[in-house]
mmCIF file of C-alpha atoms in Angstrom:
data_model
loop_
_atom_site.group_PDB
_atom_site.id
_atom_site.type_symbol
_atom_site.label_atom_id
_atom_site.label_comp_id
_atom_site.label_asym_id
_atom_site.label_seq_id
_atom_site.Cartn_x
_atom_site.Cartn_y
_atom_site.Cartn_z
ATOM 1 C CA MET R 1 -16.765 7.202 18.931
ATOM 2 C CA ARG R 2 -18.576 8.023 15.686
ATOM 3 C CA GLN R 3 -18.004 7.929 11.940
ATOM 4 C CA ALA R 4 -18.654 9.867 8.755
ATOM 5 C CA HIS R 5 -18.111 9.316 5.052
ATOM 6 C CA THR R 6 -18.392 11.220 1.797
ATOM 7 C CA THR R 7 -17.383 10.899 -1.855
ATOM 8 C CA LEU R 8 -15.217 13.481 -3.623
ATOM 9 C CA ALA R 9 -15.751 13.789 -7.378
ATOM 10 C CA LEU R 10 -12.575 14.931 -9.108
ATOM 11 C CA SER R 11 -11.761 15.702 -12.720
ATOM 12 C CA THR R 12 -8.252 14.941 -13.879
ATOM 13 C CA SER R 13 -6.706 16.468 -16.979
ATOM 14 C CA GLY R 14 -4.647 13.411 -17.959
ATOM 15 C CA ARG R 15 -1.654 11.586 -16.576
ATOM 16 C CA GLY R 16 -0.095 12.973 -13.423
ATOM 17 C CA LEU R 17 -0.658 13.819 -9.782
ATOM 18 C CA THR R 18 -3.278 16.165 -8.330
ATOM 19 C CA GLU R 19 -2.919 17.179 -4.704
ATOM 20 C CA ILE R 20 -6.077 16.586 -2.653
ATOM 21 C CA THR R 21 -4.723 17.219 0.866
ATOM 22 C CA GLY R 22 -6.667 20.481 1.251
ATOM 23 C CA ARG R 23 -10.020 18.969 0.292
ATOM 24 C CA ILE R 24 -9.492 16.017 2.624
ATOM 25 C CA ALA R 25 -8.417 18.218 5.553
ATOM 26 C CA ALA R 26 -11.418 20.521 5.004
ATOM 27 C CA TRP R 27 -13.852 17.607 5.058
ATOM 28 C CA VAL R 28 -12.230 16.162 8.192
ATOM 29 C CA ARG R 29 -12.532 19.578 9.948
ATOM 30 C CA GLY R 30 -16.214 19.596 8.993
ATOM 31 C CA THR R 31 -16.800 16.287 10.816
ATOM 32 C CA GLY R 32 -15.769 17.991 14.061
ATOM 33 C CA MET R 33 -13.558 15.048 15.033
ATOM 34 C CA SER R 34 -10.236 15.673 16.800
ATOM 35 C CA ASN R 35 -8.802 12.169 17.010
ATOM 36 C CA GLY R 36 -9.374 9.155 14.835
ATOM 37 C CA LEU R 37 -8.483 7.393 11.627
ATOM 38 C CA VAL R 38 -9.156 8.909 8.188
ATOM 39 C CA THR R 39 -9.282 6.536 5.208
ATOM 40 C CA VAL R 40 -9.010 7.646 1.580
ATOM 41 C CA PHE R 41 -10.128 5.112 -1.049
ATOM 42 C CA VAL R 42 -10.074 5.527 -4.849
ATOM 43 C CA ARG R 43 -12.882 3.683 -6.687
ATOM 44 C CA HIS R 44 -10.847 2.963 -9.845
ATOM 45 C CA THR R 45 -8.138 0.591 -11.081
ATOM 46 C CA SER R 46 -6.426 2.954 -13.545
ATOM 47 C CA ALA R 47 -5.935 5.787 -11.036
ATOM 48 C CA SER R 48 -4.397 5.505 -7.583
ATOM 49 C CA LEU R 49 -3.362 7.357 -4.410
ATOM 50 C CA LEU R 50 0.059 8.402 -3.206
ATOM 51 C CA ILE R 51 1.557 10.388 -0.367
ATOM 52 C CA GLN R 52 4.520 12.338 -1.705
ATOM 53 C CA GLU R 53 6.568 15.481 -1.259
ATOM 54 C CA ASN R 54 4.555 18.601 -2.032
ATOM 55 C CA ALA R 55 7.410 21.138 -1.830
ATOM 56 C CA ASP R 56 9.246 20.814 -5.165
ATOM 57 C CA PRO R 57 6.935 20.082 -8.147
ATOM 58 C CA ALA R 58 9.874 18.333 -9.865
ATOM 59 C CA VAL R 59 9.311 15.366 -7.512
ATOM 60 C CA THR R 60 5.894 14.511 -8.937
ATOM 61 C CA ARG R 61 7.158 15.109 -12.499
ATOM 62 C CA ASP R 62 10.062 12.719 -11.860
ATOM 63 C CA LEU R 63 7.729 10.113 -10.381
ATOM 64 C CA GLU R 64 5.536 10.296 -13.481
ATOM 65 C CA ARG R 65 8.618 10.016 -15.715
ATOM 66 C CA PHE R 66 9.940 7.006 -13.799
ATOM 67 C CA LEU R 67 6.635 5.124 -14.091
ATOM 68 C CA ALA R 68 6.315 6.007 -17.796
ATOM 69 C CA ARG R 69 9.689 4.336 -18.381
ATOM 70 C CA LEU R 70 9.051 1.346 -16.086
ATOM 71 C CA VAL R 71 5.625 0.582 -17.574
ATOM 72 C CA PRO R 72 5.707 1.904 -21.156
ATOM 73 C CA ASP R 73 2.540 2.458 -23.176
ATOM 74 C CA GLY R 74 2.129 0.060 -26.064
ATOM 75 C CA ASP R 75 4.269 -2.679 -24.490
ATOM 76 C CA PRO R 76 3.735 -5.814 -26.671
ATOM 77 C CA LEU R 77 3.699 -7.870 -23.431
ATOM 78 C CA PHE R 78 0.101 -6.820 -22.824
ATOM 79 C CA GLU R 79 -2.969 -8.662 -24.071
ATOM 80 C CA HIS R 80 -5.573 -6.253 -22.598
ATOM 81 C CA VAL R 81 -5.431 -3.460 -25.222
ATOM 82 C CA ASP R 82 -9.082 -2.889 -26.251
ATOM 83 C CA GLU R 83 -9.348 0.359 -24.278
ATOM 84 C CA GLY R 84 -6.092 1.794 -25.667
ATOM 85 C CA ASP R 85 -2.374 1.177 -25.334
ATOM 86 C CA ASP R 86 -2.232 3.203 -22.091
ATOM 87 C CA ASP R 87 -4.913 1.162 -20.322
ATOM 88 C CA MET R 88 -2.965 -1.873 -19.126
ATOM 89 C CA PRO R 89 0.040 0.311 -18.135
ATOM 90 C CA ALA R 90 -2.469 2.310 -16.048
ATOM 91 C CA HIS R 91 -3.575 -0.860 -14.233
ATOM 92 C CA VAL R 92 0.040 -1.846 -13.537
ATOM 93 C CA ARG R 93 0.908 1.645 -12.256
ATOM 94 C CA ALA R 94 -2.137 1.520 -9.960
ATOM 95 C CA ALA R 95 -1.036 -1.915 -8.680
ATOM 96 C CA LEU R 96 2.442 -0.564 -7.854
ATOM 97 C CA THR R 97 1.081 2.432 -5.908
ATOM 98 C CA GLN R 98 -1.968 2.595 -3.566
ATOM 99 C CA THR R 99 -5.736 2.229 -3.833
ATOM 100 C CA GLN R 100 -6.217 3.162 -0.179
ATOM 101 C CA LEU R 101 -4.460 5.254 2.455
ATOM 102 C CA SER R 102 -5.316 5.658 6.132
ATOM 103 C CA ILE R 103 -3.980 8.618 8.070
ATOM 104 C CA PRO R 104 -4.233 9.034 11.849
ATOM 105 C CA LEU R 105 -5.965 12.204 13.032
ATOM 106 C CA CYS R 106 -4.256 13.466 16.193
ATOM 107 C CA GLU R 107 -5.396 16.498 18.219
ATOM 108 C CA GLY R 108 -7.287 17.956 15.264
ATOM 109 C CA ARG R 109 -4.556 17.459 12.635
ATOM 110 C CA LEU R 110 -3.861 14.748 10.071
ATOM 111 C CA ALA R 111 -0.552 13.138 11.102
ATOM 112 C CA LEU R 112 1.146 14.112 7.823
ATOM 113 C CA GLY R 113 4.785 15.190 7.940
ATOM 114 C CA THR R 114 5.788 18.724 6.979
ATOM 115 C CA TRP R 115 6.372 17.885 3.304
ATOM 116 C CA GLN R 116 3.754 15.174 2.816
ATOM 117 C CA GLY R 117 0.832 15.756 0.478
ATOM 118 C CA ILE R 118 -1.939 13.317 -0.483
ATOM 119 C CA TYR R 119 -2.261 12.908 -4.253
ATOM 120 C CA LEU R 120 -4.721 11.400 -6.698
ATOM 121 C CA PHE R 121 -2.601 9.814 -9.443
ATOM 122 C CA GLU R 122 -4.255 9.647 -12.876
ATOM 123 C CA HIS R 123 -2.634 6.919 -14.979
ATOM 124 C CA ARG R 124 -4.615 7.295 -18.242
ATOM 125 C CA ARG R 125 -3.413 9.775 -20.871
ATOM 126 C CA ARG R 126 -6.837 11.406 -21.154
ATOM 127 C CA GLY R 127 -8.501 13.149 -18.227
ATOM 128 C CA HIS R 128 -11.208 11.239 -16.352
ATOM 129 C CA ARG R 129 -13.845 11.856 -13.737
ATOM 130 C CA ARG R 130 -12.686 10.041 -10.597
ATOM 131 C CA GLU R 131 -14.353 9.231 -7.279
ATOM 132 C CA VAL R 132 -12.489 9.185 -3.985
ATOM 133 C CA VAL R 133 -14.313 7.941 -0.872
ATOM 134 C CA LEU R 134 -13.369 9.521 2.476
ATOM 135 C CA HIS R 135 -14.170 7.781 5.739
ATOM 136 C CA ALA R 136 -13.425 8.956 9.279
ATOM 137 C CA LEU R 137 -13.779 7.062 12.534
ATOM 138 C CA GLY R 138 -13.074 8.837 15.796
ATOM 139 C CA ASP R 139 -14.266 11.449 18.229
ATOM 140 C CA MET D 1 -14.329 1.517 22.004
ATOM 141 C CA ARG D 2 -11.433 3.880 22.583
ATOM 142 C CA GLN D 3 -8.260 5.059 20.876
ATOM 143 C CA ALA D 4 -4.656 5.978 21.554
ATOM 144 C CA HIS D 5 -1.766 7.390 19.570
ATOM 145 C CA THR D 6 1.930 8.076 19.964
ATOM 146 C CA THR D 7 4.966 8.989 17.865
ATOM 147 C CA LEU D 8 8.099 6.842 17.714
ATOM 148 C CA ALA D 9 11.339 8.694 16.981
ATOM 149 C CA LEU D 10 13.815 6.429 15.220
ATOM 150 C CA SER D 11 17.364 6.961 14.010
ATOM 151 C CA THR D 12 18.407 5.099 10.898
ATOM 152 C CA SER D 13 22.021 4.486 9.943
ATOM 153 C CA GLY D 14 21.514 4.769 6.187
ATOM 154 C CA ARG D 15 19.773 2.747 3.500
ATOM 155 C CA GLY D 16 18.082 -0.448 4.595
ATOM 156 C CA LEU D 17 15.377 -1.962 6.789
ATOM 157 C CA THR D 18 15.064 -1.653 10.587
ATOM 158 C CA GLU D 19 12.610 -3.949 12.309
ATOM 159 C CA ILE D 20 10.145 -2.091 14.566
ATOM 160 C CA THR D 21 7.708 -4.924 15.365
ATOM 161 C CA GLY D 22 8.825 -5.142 18.993
ATOM 162 C CA ARG D 23 8.402 -1.429 19.690
ATOM 163 C CA ILE D 24 4.955 -1.402 18.089
ATOM 164 C CA ALA D 25 3.796 -4.528 19.965
ATOM 165 C CA ALA D 26 5.069 -3.091 23.275
ATOM 166 C CA TRP D 27 3.148 0.157 22.749
ATOM 167 C CA VAL D 28 -0.017 -1.732 21.803
ATOM 168 C CA ARG D 29 0.273 -3.845 24.983
ATOM 169 C CA GLY D 30 0.582 -0.631 26.970
ATOM 170 C CA THR D 31 -2.766 0.634 25.639
ATOM 171 C CA GLY D 32 -4.466 -2.355 27.298
ATOM 172 C CA MET D 33 -6.511 -3.061 24.170
ATOM 173 C CA SER D 34 -7.212 -6.679 23.152
ATOM 174 C CA ASN D 35 -9.062 -6.203 19.877
ATOM 175 C CA GLY D 36 -8.882 -3.397 17.361
ATOM 176 C CA LEU D 37 -6.999 -1.887 14.463
ATOM 177 C CA VAL D 38 -3.413 -0.637 14.773
ATOM 178 C CA THR D 39 -2.173 1.847 12.165
ATOM 179 C CA VAL D 40 1.495 2.638 11.524
ATOM 180 C CA PHE D 41 2.213 5.810 9.541
ATOM 181 C CA VAL D 42 5.612 7.178 8.496
ATOM 182 C CA ARG D 43 5.829 10.994 8.326
ATOM 183 C CA HIS D 44 8.362 11.116 5.466
ATOM 184 C CA THR D 45 8.513 10.673 1.692
ATOM 185 C CA SER D 46 12.040 9.270 1.441
ATOM 186 C CA ALA D 47 11.499 6.473 3.984
ATOM 187 C CA SER D 48 8.660 3.957 4.012
ATOM 188 C CA LEU D 49 7.114 0.954 5.764
ATOM 189 C CA LEU D 50 7.122 -2.688 4.784
ATOM 190 C CA ILE D 51 5.989 -5.994 6.226
ATOM 191 C CA GLN D 52 8.531 -8.652 5.282
ATOM 192 C CA GLU D 53 10.091 -11.915 6.374
ATOM 193 C CA ASN D 54 12.115 -11.531 9.577
ATOM 194 C CA ALA D 55 13.669 -14.999 9.655
ATOM 195 C CA ASP D 56 16.554 -14.863 7.135
ATOM 196 C CA PRO D 57 18.340 -11.470 7.047
ATOM 197 C CA ALA D 58 19.260 -12.191 3.390
ATOM 198 C CA VAL D 59 15.645 -11.336 2.459
ATOM 199 C CA THR D 60 15.931 -7.698 3.493
ATOM 200 C CA ARG D 61 19.412 -7.450 1.920
ATOM 201 C CA ASP D 62 18.002 -8.814 -1.365
ATOM 202 C CA LEU D 63 15.078 -6.394 -1.237
ATOM 203 C CA GLU D 64 17.477 -3.494 -0.816
ATOM 204 C CA ARG D 65 19.628 -4.796 -3.693
ATOM 205 C CA PHE D 66 16.606 -5.178 -5.983
ATOM 206 C CA LEU D 67 15.418 -1.619 -5.351
ATOM 207 C CA ALA D 68 18.940 -0.224 -5.795
ATOM 208 C CA ARG D 69 19.017 -1.779 -9.274
ATOM 209 C CA LEU D 70 15.421 -0.828 -10.190
ATOM 210 C CA VAL D 71 15.809 2.807 -9.096
ATOM 211 C CA PRO D 72 19.526 3.610 -9.455
ATOM 212 C CA ASP D 73 21.089 6.647 -7.777
ATOM 213 C CA GLY D 74 22.191 9.319 -10.203
ATOM 214 C CA ASP D 75 19.700 8.327 -12.917
ATOM 215 C CA PRO D 76 19.819 11.149 -15.532
ATOM 216 C CA LEU D 77 16.014 10.795 -15.854
ATOM 217 C CA PHE D 78 15.587 12.797 -12.671
ATOM 218 C CA GLU D 79 15.244 16.575 -12.482
ATOM 219 C CA HIS D 80 14.938 16.812 -8.652
ATOM 220 C CA VAL D 81 18.625 16.491 -7.687
ATOM 221 C CA ASP D 82 19.303 19.451 -5.370
ATOM 222 C CA GLU D 83 19.304 17.292 -2.239
ATOM 223 C CA GLY D 84 21.649 14.670 -3.737
ATOM 224 C CA ASP D 85 21.564 11.955 -6.377
ATOM 225 C CA ASP D 86 19.912 9.508 -3.933
ATOM 226 C CA ASP D 87 16.997 11.814 -3.087
ATOM 227 C CA MET D 88 14.659 11.260 -6.027
ATOM 228 C CA PRO D 89 15.381 7.488 -6.022
ATOM 229 C CA ALA D 90 14.351 7.576 -2.337
ATOM 230 C CA HIS D 91 11.003 9.179 -3.253
ATOM 231 C CA VAL D 92 10.387 6.561 -5.963
ATOM 232 C CA ARG D 93 11.269 3.694 -3.603
ATOM 233 C CA ALA D 94 8.863 5.127 -1.009
ATOM 234 C CA ALA D 95 6.127 5.387 -3.677
ATOM 235 C CA LEU D 96 6.604 1.704 -4.605
ATOM 236 C CA THR D 97 6.375 0.519 -0.980
ATOM 237 C CA GLN D 98 4.080 1.801 1.846
ATOM 238 C CA THR D 99 3.617 4.985 3.833
ATOM 239 C CA GLN D 100 0.974 3.362 6.041
ATOM 240 C CA LEU D 101 0.101 -0.091 7.310
ATOM 241 C CA SER D 102 -2.894 -1.176 9.390
ATOM 242 C CA ILE D 103 -2.774 -4.442 11.306
ATOM 243 C CA PRO D 104 -5.749 -6.047 13.051
ATOM 244 C CA LEU D 105 -5.309 -6.722 16.771
ATOM 245 C CA CYS D 106 -7.067 -9.987 17.671
ATOM 246 C CA GLU D 107 -7.325 -11.403 21.203
ATOM 247 C CA GLY D 108 -4.338 -9.408 22.397
ATOM 248 C CA ARG D 109 -2.025 -10.147 19.464
ATOM 249 C CA LEU D 110 -1.204 -8.307 16.235
ATOM 250 C CA ALA D 111 -2.478 -10.515 13.398
ATOM 251 C CA LEU D 112 1.018 -10.908 11.896
ATOM 252 C CA GLY D 113 1.977 -14.277 10.414
ATOM 253 C CA THR D 114 4.788 -16.329 11.970
ATOM 254 C CA TRP D 115 7.509 -14.824 9.775
ATOM 255 C CA GLN D 116 6.137 -11.317 9.317
ATOM 256 C CA GLY D 117 8.011 -8.349 10.750
ATOM 257 C CA ILE D 118 7.160 -4.647 10.424
ATOM 258 C CA TYR D 119 10.076 -2.602 9.058
ATOM 259 C CA LEU D 120 10.992 1.034 8.669
ATOM 260 C CA PHE D 121 12.726 1.312 5.297
ATOM 261 C CA GLU D 122 15.313 4.109 5.022
ATOM 262 C CA HIS D 123 15.859 5.049 1.382
ATOM 263 C CA ARG D 124 18.524 7.777 1.758
ATOM 264 C CA ARG D 125 22.186 6.773 1.840
ATOM 265 C CA ARG D 126 22.820 8.765 5.036
ATOM 266 C CA GLY D 127 21.081 7.975 8.303
ATOM 267 C CA HIS D 128 18.134 10.182 9.292
ATOM 268 C CA ARG D 129 15.925 10.835 12.260
ATOM 269 C CA ARG D 130 12.482 9.470 11.335
ATOM 270 C CA GLU D 131 9.047 9.742 12.940
ATOM 271 C CA VAL D 132 6.497 6.940 12.874
ATOM 272 C CA VAL D 133 2.988 7.614 14.207
ATOM 273 C CA LEU D 134 1.140 4.728 15.873
ATOM 274 C CA HIS D 135 -2.628 4.795 16.267
ATOM 275 C CA ALA D 136 -4.885 2.175 17.839
ATOM 276 C CA LEU D 137 -8.661 1.965 17.833
ATOM 277 C CA GLY D 138 -10.363 -0.814 19.768
ATOM 278 C CA ASP D 139 -11.198 -2.154 23.175
ATOM 279 C CA MET V 1 -19.594 1.061 17.484
ATOM 280 C CA ARG V 2 -18.449 -2.553 17.556
ATOM 281 C CA GLN V 3 -15.964 -4.844 15.834
ATOM 282 C CA ALA V 4 -15.555 -8.361 14.468
ATOM 283 C CA HIS V 5 -12.755 -10.425 12.991
ATOM 284 C CA THR V 6 -12.243 -13.765 11.312
ATOM 285 C CA THR V 7 -9.580 -15.662 9.348
ATOM 286 C CA LEU V 8 -10.175 -16.985 5.835
ATOM 287 C CA ALA V 9 -8.141 -20.066 4.876
ATOM 288 C CA LEU V 10 -7.520 -20.132 1.128
ATOM 289 C CA SER V 11 -5.747 -22.630 -1.104
ATOM 290 C CA THR V 12 -3.977 -21.225 -4.144
ATOM 291 C CA SER V 13 -3.018 -23.335 -7.149
ATOM 292 C CA GLY V 14 0.228 -21.470 -7.923
ATOM 293 C CA ARG V 15 1.179 -18.035 -9.177
ATOM 294 C CA GLY V 16 -1.667 -15.679 -9.997
ATOM 295 C CA LEU V 17 -4.658 -13.811 -8.626
ATOM 296 C CA THR V 18 -7.719 -15.299 -6.913
ATOM 297 C CA GLU V 19 -10.708 -13.033 -6.408
ATOM 298 C CA ILE V 20 -11.956 -12.979 -2.803
ATOM 299 C CA THR V 21 -14.443 -10.092 -2.998
ATOM 300 C CA GLY V 22 -17.461 -12.390 -2.623
ATOM 301 C CA ARG V 23 -16.151 -14.112 0.500
ATOM 302 C CA ILE V 24 -15.255 -10.783 2.111
ATOM 303 C CA ALA V 25 -18.634 -9.205 1.274
ATOM 304 C CA ALA V 26 -20.474 -12.267 2.630
ATOM 305 C CA TRP V 27 -18.588 -12.124 5.932
ATOM 306 C CA VAL V 28 -19.201 -8.376 6.254
ATOM 307 C CA ARG V 29 -22.948 -8.925 5.662
ATOM 308 C CA GLY V 30 -22.883 -11.560 8.408
ATOM 309 C CA THR V 31 -21.544 -9.004 10.922
ATOM 310 C CA GLY V 32 -24.743 -6.979 10.441
ATOM 311 C CA MET V 33 -22.772 -3.726 10.162
ATOM 312 C CA SER V 34 -23.907 -1.041 7.714
ATOM 313 C CA ASN V 35 -21.148 1.553 8.072
ATOM 314 C CA GLY V 36 -17.546 1.134 9.069
ATOM 315 C CA LEU V 37 -14.067 0.188 7.979
ATOM 316 C CA VAL V 38 -13.192 -3.302 6.728
ATOM 317 C CA THR V 39 -9.523 -4.346 6.809
ATOM 318 C CA VAL V 40 -8.080 -7.279 4.868
ATOM 319 C CA PHE V 41 -4.646 -8.505 5.977
ATOM 320 C CA VAL V 42 -2.601 -11.343 4.475
ATOM 321 C CA ARG V 43 -0.404 -13.260 6.966
ATOM 322 C CA HIS V 44 2.396 -14.050 4.494
ATOM 323 C CA THR V 45 5.354 -12.369 2.802
ATOM 324 C CA SER V 46 5.289 -14.312 -0.478
ATOM 325 C CA ALA V 47 1.616 -13.645 -1.225
ATOM 326 C CA SER V 48 -0.116 -10.268 -1.229
ATOM 327 C CA LEU V 49 -3.378 -8.375 -1.793
ATOM 328 C CA LEU V 50 -4.473 -6.229 -4.696
ATOM 329 C CA ILE V 51 -7.566 -4.389 -5.825
ATOM 330 C CA GLN V 52 -7.849 -4.697 -9.598
ATOM 331 C CA GLU V 53 -10.286 -4.815 -12.491
ATOM 332 C CA ASN V 54 -12.473 -7.919 -12.389
ATOM 333 C CA ALA V 55 -14.175 -7.461 -15.781
ATOM 334 C CA ASP V 56 -11.586 -8.690 -18.328
ATOM 335 C CA PRO V 57 -9.479 -11.651 -17.087
ATOM 336 C CA ALA V 58 -6.671 -10.486 -19.415
ATOM 337 C CA VAL V 59 -5.919 -7.707 -16.871
ATOM 338 C CA THR V 60 -4.837 -10.096 -14.135
ATOM 339 C CA ARG V 61 -2.916 -12.244 -16.670
ATOM 340 C CA ASP V 62 -1.074 -9.108 -17.882
ATOM 341 C CA LEU V 63 -0.285 -8.050 -14.304
ATOM 342 C CA GLU V 64 1.206 -11.485 -13.615
ATOM 343 C CA ARG V 65 3.222 -11.298 -16.849
ATOM 344 C CA PHE V 66 4.534 -7.808 -16.021
ATOM 345 C CA LEU V 67 5.723 -8.867 -12.564
ATOM 346 C CA ALA V 68 7.308 -12.059 -13.935
ATOM 347 C CA ARG V 69 9.403 -9.897 -16.257
ATOM 348 C CA LEU V 70 10.190 -7.191 -13.668
ATOM 349 C CA VAL V 71 11.251 -9.677 -10.977
ATOM 350 C CA PRO V 72 12.472 -12.780 -12.846
ATOM 351 C CA ASP V 73 12.874 -16.140 -11.105
ATOM 352 C CA GLY V 74 16.468 -17.252 -10.755
ATOM 353 C CA ASP V 75 17.885 -13.712 -10.831
ATOM 354 C CA PRO V 76 21.574 -14.043 -9.806
ATOM 355 C CA LEU V 77 21.138 -10.803 -7.807
ATOM 356 C CA PHE V 78 19.472 -12.755 -5.008
ATOM 357 C CA GLU V 79 21.265 -14.364 -2.085
ATOM 358 C CA HIS V 80 18.143 -15.860 -0.410
ATOM 359 C CA VAL V 81 17.644 -18.957 -2.610
ATOM 360 C CA ASP V 82 17.344 -21.881 -0.158
ATOM 361 C CA GLU V 83 13.578 -22.185 -0.622
ATOM 362 C CA GLY V 84 13.774 -22.123 -4.433
ATOM 363 C CA ASP V 85 14.539 -19.645 -7.202
ATOM 364 C CA ASP V 86 10.978 -18.242 -7.060
ATOM 365 C CA ASP V 87 11.101 -17.442 -3.336
ATOM 366 C CA MET V 88 12.965 -14.123 -3.260
ATOM 367 C CA PRO V 89 11.070 -12.886 -6.362
ATOM 368 C CA ALA V 90 7.884 -13.689 -4.402
ATOM 369 C CA HIS V 91 9.043 -11.488 -1.497
ATOM 370 C CA VAL V 92 9.854 -8.619 -3.883
ATOM 371 C CA ARG V 93 6.496 -8.921 -5.657
ATOM 372 C CA ALA V 94 4.746 -8.859 -2.262
ATOM 373 C CA ALA V 95 6.734 -5.735 -1.277
ATOM 374 C CA LEU V 96 5.657 -3.966 -4.495
ATOM 375 C CA THR V 97 1.953 -4.750 -3.952
ATOM 376 C CA GLN V 98 -0.041 -4.779 -0.658
ATOM 377 C CA THR V 99 -0.099 -6.780 2.564
ATOM 378 C CA GLN V 100 -3.149 -4.887 3.829
ATOM 379 C CA LEU V 101 -6.168 -3.118 2.364
ATOM 380 C CA SER V 102 -8.884 -1.165 4.185
ATOM 381 C CA ILE V 103 -12.203 -0.511 2.459
ATOM 382 C CA PRO V 104 -14.916 1.809 3.793
ATOM 383 C CA LEU V 105 -18.328 0.200 4.312
ATOM 384 C CA CYS V 106 -21.036 2.733 3.421
ATOM 385 C CA GLU V 107 -24.772 2.117 3.787
ATOM 386 C CA GLY V 108 -24.343 -1.645 3.734
ATOM 387 C CA ARG V 109 -21.934 -1.834 0.777
ATOM 388 C CA LEU V 110 -18.154 -1.963 0.461
ATOM 389 C CA ALA V 111 -17.130 1.266 -1.282
ATOM 390 C CA LEU V 112 -15.595 -0.618 -4.249
ATOM 391 C CA GLY V 113 -16.023 0.881 -7.712
ATOM 392 C CA THR V 114 -18.010 -0.972 -10.384
ATOM 393 C CA TRP V 115 -15.008 -2.849 -11.768
ATOM 394 C CA GLN V 116 -12.961 -3.284 -8.604
ATOM 395 C CA GLY V 117 -12.336 -6.747 -7.196
ATOM 396 C CA ILE V 118 -10.217 -7.712 -4.162
ATOM 397 C CA TYR V 119 -7.609 -10.344 -5.007
ATOM 398 C CA LEU V 120 -5.240 -12.626 -3.144
ATOM 399 C CA PHE V 121 -2.035 -12.681 -5.193
ATOM 400 C CA GLU V 122 0.000 -15.891 -4.914
ATOM 401 C CA HIS V 123 3.641 -15.220 -5.828
ATOM 402 C CA ARG V 124 5.115 -18.738 -5.450
ATOM 403 C CA ARG V 125 4.998 -21.127 -8.411
ATOM 404 C CA ARG V 126 3.450 -23.923 -6.326
ATOM 405 C CA GLY V 127 0.064 -23.579 -4.666
ATOM 406 C CA HIS V 128 0.013 -22.763 -0.939
ATOM 407 C CA ARG V 129 -2.449 -22.629 1.926
ATOM 408 C CA ARG V 130 -2.841 -18.919 2.787
ATOM 409 C CA GLU V 131 -4.514 -17.070 5.659
ATOM 410 C CA VAL V 132 -6.274 -13.758 5.251
ATOM 411 C CA VAL V 133 -7.502 -11.930 8.367
ATOM 412 C CA LEU V 134 -10.671 -9.833 8.040
ATOM 413 C CA HIS V 135 -11.468 -7.127 10.574
ATOM 414 C CA ALA V 136 -14.484 -4.806 10.670
ATOM 415 C CA LEU V 137 -15.084 -1.788 12.879
ATOM 416 C CA GLY V 138 -18.409 0.034 12.636
ATOM 417 C CA ASP V 139 -22.091 -0.144 13.379
#
């Protein structure tokens, strides 16, 4: 049993989902492990992770639209507004989705279903530089 | 330290929660491990996982009712409607709950609290065949 | 590769977030591990875990306020009311946040970003005694 870790640096171009399945799978292949547990961890509180359908791009657009309505920018409920009226909504959206995902690695493949993709979800209106830590434990 | 994995095939009978704690605990016992980390991963984006109270069945009924109101079927907000008016709501409900859960295994027992059960949450109105991957790492 | 686990007993003073990053980091240091995977698991269904910004305390106040509005106490939708009108809202709030978090441990440090703190989120109005299981796998 052994382990490996790395950090992916990603640039987002504003609100929305960016698929990172390919980069994660490539890194896992590079570790040479066939079975184990792969953990993805985002080092931010205004961006998050999500596993979602990667077949029809309308799914991720609809997800974004749903969250924009559920947690509207500029909501007078929020006190934390110094960094912009989209900052606190970004924290709430991150709280409602995931900061971390772990995916079993079985016989050389991530155990994702046919239509599952791993996404980085940017919740701020402007693009940001984001760090995602990958960790694998296995053999 | 060693590992094991398997896939559970489950049939749901439509929207709602199915407890799978017993099947997971039985598989873990079969691995012979006493201490480790058990990961549960659902291979779909319109079903999800949840740890919830398993004492009063009204809790899971109320959860279902809350999500049905928060993410109504047939919402005109949604563009992705080809697979039915309950498809995009199912993706949103999955995004707001969990695709993966990891539970410590301590001295031969999953570290669940007295009232915690592990559930597969079907978000489509019709029943589906669902796959849940189990992975254990420990000794 | 080795593992360790412990249980933290925490007293909450009612609804809201309590930072537990320091206690987790101290326990991890005590295991002597430098690289691995640390899992935090809450043994309750009316309290949960969250990674959020720990710089401005207004963020956690705003999160609490958002959830109080999204899942109001005393909502006539709920059938499970025997334990009080804040009980079923607590279960829903727990379902929308996390029961478990895993954080990579890299070169002696949890892979948290600069502003990320790990919080126990109490969802009942009254304070409760809560148990959080910590598990580490690594070397």
